[in-house]
Amino acid sequence: MSADTKELLAVAIFGITYLLISGRELKILPLNRPAAALLGAVMMVGFGILTPQQAYRAVDYDTLVLLLGMMLISAYLYLAGFFDWAADWILRVARTPQSLLLYLIATSGILSALLVNDTVCLMLTPLVVAVMVRGKLPLTPYLLALAMSANLGSVATLVGNPQNMIIGHLSGIPFIRFSLSLLPVAVVGLVIQSAVLSFGFRNVLRDAVIHRPESSSPRLDRRLLVITFGVLALVFTGFLSGLNLSWTALTGGAVLMVLARRDTHEVLKLVDWHLLVFFAALFIVVEGLNRTGLPDQVHGGLRGVFGTTQGVQAWNLAWFSVAGSNIFSNVPFVLVAGKWIGNFAEPELMWKVMALATTFAGNLTILGSVANIIVVESARKHVKVGFWDYAKFGIPVTLLTTVAGVAILLLMH
């Protein structure tokens, strides 16, 4: 097979794969995201674009191990009843629908900085739905608040979302240095989101009335909760100390398995294995595209557009990342565009800009991030959130938070 034929095949496989994982299921290929990525990986090897050995080497096992470790810790929090308790507590202490919205935004943002945002949405959405149904409150503003704040809060740490994990591995930026720069960005982003949603839903929230739950609070397994939070604190101490992120997280998960004395089959069922398969296959598909040299050619053609000074490069990279993340999805965009960062004037700053922009880009539309899809799909039996229902709030939130975030990074750098 000639080099040109291989290149065309790789681009075609890449295109088909991303058409499928973008959420557009085709009638002839009704595959979900993990299955679509797996099909793309198999095609890359089957058509000779990559050898099996090259495919194995393409997988970033550090990212998968980090995801697995954080998912195990989240699973134990779930089994301890923490998420049920937190949702019930928020409903009890909130005096008005407006304050309930703010509490939910703060809770989702904080948890997503500590745990993986997709996992937080997976755990919290059924509880938020239950709380709003029990409280007889409109669902849409709170679902949007959960999804958007999970995206915004996750930018604060290298373990907040999958693209940050990849950026942490590729850039080598220490955990604490990354968070010192991105934590203020996350806080300002959550404030902006609160203002946009509070204003946009002002009439709906003003007319709503909270109906307090009469039943007793959900039961907490206090022993398991204390152990899990203790292990989580030790894991973050390891992160701050500069230990390997992936194996520190997995060590925390393994220690919990020993100390919790719960059926590990029950725990492992709560791990999102579909997401791990999705990312493993995605690494292979992107590597097949990279071997064609096409991403380097694209960067070569656009290099002059980014400018030469760090300020101009930061703004241009931010908007390019927002667009690219919504066209290709944020994780594959980072995998492809991450190769270019070394050519910028201030690589570390640009890694942080890319983390900010690819994360905040998830709020642009309902298909912008997996977290959004999890929230909307989990609540579909109770309310249907349409594309424009989300976008009319997602667009201003994305634009305002990205502008504020890049300005903060440039001022702090």
Coordinates of N, CA and C in Angstrom, one line a residue, residues 185-289:
V185 N -9.3 31.1 38.0 CA -10.0 31.1 36.8 C -11.3 30.3 37.0
A186 N -11.3 29.2 37.7 CA -12.5 28.4 38.0 C -13.5 29.1 38.8
V187 N -13.0 29.8 39.9 CA -13.8 30.6 40.8 C -14.6 31.7 40.0
V188 N -13.8 32.5 39.2 CA -14.4 33.5 38.5 C -15.4 33.0 37.5
G189 N -15.1 31.8 36.9 CA -16.0 31.2 35.9 C -17.3 30.8 36.6
L190 N -17.2 30.2 37.8 CA -18.5 29.8 38.5 C -19.3 31.0 38.9
V191 N -18.7 32.1 39.2 CA -19.4 33.4 39.5 C -20.1 33.9 38.3
I192 N -19.4 33.9 37.1 CA -20.1 34.3 35.9 C -21.2 33.4 35.5
Q193 N -21.0 32.1 35.6 CA -22.1 31.2 35.3 C -23.3 31.4 36.2
S194 N -23.1 31.7 37.5 CA -24.2 31.9 38.5 C -25.0 33.2 38.1
A195 N -24.2 34.2 37.7 CA -24.9 35.4 37.3 C -25.7 35.2 36.0
V196 N -25.2 34.5 35.0 CA -25.9 34.3 33.7 C -27.2 33.5 34.0
L197 N -27.1 32.4 34.7 CA -28.2 31.5 35.0 C -29.3 32.2 35.9
S198 N -28.8 32.9 36.9 CA -29.7 33.6 37.8 C -30.5 34.6 37.1
F199 N -29.8 35.4 36.2 CA -30.5 36.4 35.4 C -31.5 35.7 34.3
G200 N -31.0 34.7 33.6 CA -31.7 34.1 32.6 C -33.0 33.4 33.1
F201 N -32.9 32.8 34.3 CA -34.0 32.1 34.8 C -34.7 32.9 36.0
R202 N -34.5 34.2 36.0 CA -35.0 35.0 37.1 C -36.5 34.8 37.3
N203 N -37.3 34.8 36.2 CA -38.7 34.7 36.4 C -39.2 33.3 36.8
V204 N -38.5 32.3 36.3 CA -38.8 30.9 36.7 C -38.5 30.7 38.1
L205 N -37.4 31.2 38.6 CA -36.9 31.0 40.0 C -37.8 31.8 40.9
R206 N -38.2 33.0 40.5 CA -39.0 33.8 41.4 C -40.3 33.2 41.7
D207 N -40.9 32.6 40.7 CA -42.2 32.0 40.9 C -42.2 30.6 41.5
A208 N -41.0 30.0 41.6 CA -40.9 28.6 42.2 C -41.0 28.7 43.7
V209 N -41.4 27.6 44.3 CA -41.5 27.4 45.8 C -40.9 26.1 46.1
I210 N -40.0 26.1 47.1 CA -39.4 24.8 47.5 C -40.3 24.1 48.5
H211 N -40.6 22.8 48.2 CA -41.3 22.0 49.1 C -40.3 21.1 49.8
R212 N -40.2 21.3 51.1 CA -39.2 20.6 51.9 C -39.5 19.1 52.0
P213 N -38.5 18.3 52.0 CA -38.7 16.8 52.1 C -39.1 16.5 53.5
E214 N -40.1 15.6 53.7 CA -40.6 15.3 55.0 C -39.9 14.0 55.5
S215 N -39.3 13.2 54.6 CA -38.7 12.0 55.0 C -37.3 12.3 55.7
S216 N -36.8 11.3 56.4 CA -35.6 11.5 57.1 C -34.4 11.5 56.1
S217 N -33.3 12.1 56.6 CA -32.1 12.2 55.7 C -31.6 10.9 55.2
P218 N -31.0 10.8 54.0 CA -30.5 9.5 53.6 C -29.4 9.0 54.5
R219 N -29.3 7.7 54.7 CA -28.4 7.1 55.6 C -27.0 7.2 55.1
L220 N -26.1 7.6 56.0 CA -24.6 7.7 55.7 C -23.9 6.5 56.4
D221 N -23.0 5.9 55.6 CA -22.1 5.0 56.2 C -20.9 5.8 56.7
R222 N -20.9 6.2 58.0 CA -20.0 7.2 58.5 C -18.5 6.6 58.5
R223 N -18.4 5.3 58.8 CA -17.1 4.7 58.8 C -16.5 4.8 57.4
L224 N -17.2 4.4 56.4 CA -16.7 4.4 55.1 C -16.4 5.8 54.6
L225 N -17.3 6.7 55.0 CA -17.1 8.1 54.6 C -15.8 8.7 55.1
V226 N -15.6 8.4 56.4 CA -14.3 8.9 57.0 C -13.1 8.3 56.4
I227 N -13.2 7.0 56.1 CA -12.0 6.3 55.5 C -11.8 6.9 54.1
T228 N -12.9 7.1 53.3 CA -12.7 7.6 52.0 C -12.2 9.0 51.9
F229 N -12.7 9.9 52.8 CA -12.2 11.2 52.8 C -10.7 11.3 53.3
G230 N -10.4 10.4 54.3 CA -9.0 10.3 54.7 C -8.1 9.9 53.6
V231 N -8.5 8.9 52.8 CA -7.6 8.4 51.7 C -7.6 9.5 50.7
L232 N -8.7 10.2 50.4 CA -8.7 11.3 49.4 C -7.8 12.4 49.8
A233 N -7.7 12.7 51.1 CA -6.8 13.8 51.6 C -5.4 13.3 51.4
L234 N -5.1 12.1 51.6 CA -3.7 11.6 51.5 C -3.3 11.6 50.0
V235 N -4.3 11.3 49.1 CA -4.0 11.3 47.7 C -3.7 12.7 47.2
F236 N -4.4 13.7 47.7 CA -4.2 15.0 47.2 C -2.9 15.6 47.9
T237 N -2.5 15.1 49.0 CA -1.2 15.4 49.6 C -0.1 14.9 48.7
G238 N -0.3 13.7 48.2 CA 0.7 13.1 47.3 C 0.7 13.9 46.0
F239 N -0.4 14.4 45.5 CA -0.4 15.2 44.3 C 0.4 16.5 44.5
L240 N 0.1 17.1 45.7 CA 0.8 18.4 46.0 C 2.3 18.2 46.2
S241 N 2.7 17.0 46.7 CA 4.1 16.7 46.9 C 4.9 16.3 45.7
G242 N 4.2 16.2 44.6 CA 4.9 16.0 43.3 C 5.0 14.5 43.0
L243 N 4.2 13.6 43.7 CA 4.3 12.2 43.3 C 3.5 12.0 42.0
N244 N 3.8 10.8 41.4 CA 3.1 10.5 40.2 C 1.6 10.5 40.3
L245 N 0.9 11.3 39.6 CA -0.5 11.5 39.7 C -1.3 10.1 39.6
S246 N -0.9 9.4 38.5 CA -1.7 8.2 38.2 C -1.6 7.1 39.3
W247 N -0.4 6.8 39.7 CA -0.2 5.8 40.6 C -0.6 6.2 42.1
T248 N -0.5 7.5 42.3 CA -1.0 8.0 43.6 C -2.5 7.8 43.7
A249 N -3.2 8.1 42.7 CA -4.7 7.9 42.6 C -5.0 6.5 42.7
L250 N -4.3 5.6 42.0 CA -4.7 4.2 42.0 C -4.3 3.6 43.3
T251 N -3.2 4.0 43.9 CA -2.9 3.6 45.3 C -4.0 3.9 46.3
G252 N -4.6 5.1 46.1 CA -5.7 5.5 47.0 C -6.9 4.5 46.8
G253 N -7.2 4.2 45.5 CA -8.3 3.3 45.2 C -8.0 1.9 45.8
A254 N -6.8 1.4 45.7 CA -6.4 0.1 46.2 C -6.5 0.1 47.7
V255 N -6.0 1.1 48.4 CA -6.1 1.2 49.8 C -7.5 1.2 50.3
L256 N -8.4 1.9 49.6 CA -9.8 1.8 50.0 C -10.4 0.4 49.8
M257 N -10.0 -0.3 48.8 CA -10.5 -1.7 48.7 C -10.1 -2.5 49.9
V258 N -9.0 -2.3 50.4 CA -8.5 -3.1 51.6 C -9.2 -2.6 52.9
L259 N -9.3 -1.3 53.1 CA -9.9 -0.8 54.3 C -11.4 -0.8 54.4
A260 N -12.1 -0.6 53.3 CA -13.5 -0.4 53.3 C -14.3 -1.7 53.7
R261 N -13.7 -2.9 53.4 CA -14.4 -4.1 53.7 C -15.7 -4.2 53.0
R262 N -15.8 -3.8 51.8 CA -17.0 -3.9 51.0 C -16.7 -4.9 49.8
D263 N -17.8 -5.5 49.3 CA -17.6 -6.4 48.1 C -17.0 -5.6 47.0
T264 N -15.8 -6.0 46.6 CA -15.1 -5.3 45.5 C -15.8 -5.4 44.1
H265 N -16.6 -6.5 44.0 CA -17.4 -6.6 42.7 C -18.4 -5.4 42.6
E266 N -19.0 -5.1 43.8 CA -19.9 -4.0 43.9 C -19.3 -2.7 43.5
V267 N -18.0 -2.5 43.9 CA -17.3 -1.3 43.7 C -16.9 -1.2 42.2
L268 N -16.3 -2.3 41.7 CA -15.9 -2.3 40.3 C -17.0 -2.1 39.3
K269 N -18.2 -2.5 39.7 CA -19.3 -2.3 38.8 C -19.6 -0.8 38.6
L270 N -19.2 0.1 39.6 CA -19.5 1.5 39.5 C -18.4 2.2 38.7
V271 N -17.3 1.6 38.3 CA -16.3 2.2 37.5 C -16.8 2.3 36.0
D272 N -16.6 3.4 35.4 CA -17.1 3.6 34.0 C -16.1 3.0 33.0
W273 N -16.2 1.7 32.9 CA -15.3 1.0 32.0 C -15.5 1.4 30.5
H274 N -16.7 1.9 30.2 CA -16.9 2.3 28.8 C -16.0 3.6 28.5
L275 N -15.9 4.4 29.5 CA -15.1 5.6 29.3 C -13.6 5.3 29.2
L276 N -13.1 4.3 29.9 CA -11.7 3.8 29.8 C -11.5 3.2 28.4
V277 N -12.4 2.4 27.9 CA -12.3 1.9 26.6 C -12.3 3.0 25.5
F278 N -13.2 3.9 25.7 CA -13.3 5.1 24.8 C -11.9 5.8 24.7
F279 N -11.3 6.1 25.8 CA -10.0 6.9 25.7 C -8.9 6.0 25.2
A280 N -8.8 4.7 25.5 CA -7.8 3.9 25.0 C -7.9 3.8 23.5
A281 N -9.1 3.6 23.0 CA -9.2 3.5 21.5 C -9.0 4.8 20.8
L282 N -9.3 5.9 21.5 CA -9.1 7.2 21.0 C -7.7 7.5 20.8
F283 N -6.8 7.1 21.7 CA -5.4 7.4 21.6 C -4.9 6.7 20.3
I284 N -5.4 5.5 20.0 CA -4.9 4.8 18.8 C -5.4 5.5 17.5
V285 N -6.6 5.9 17.5 CA -7.1 6.6 16.3 C -6.4 7.9 16.0
V286 N -6.1 8.7 17.1 CA -5.3 9.9 16.9 C -3.9 9.7 16.5
E287 N -3.3 8.6 17.0 CA -1.9 8.3 16.6 C -1.9 7.9 15.1
G288 N -2.9 7.2 14.6 CA -3.0 6.9 13.2 C -3.0 8.1 12.4
L289 N -3.8 9.1 12.8 CA -3.9 10.4 12.1 C -2.5 11.1 12.2

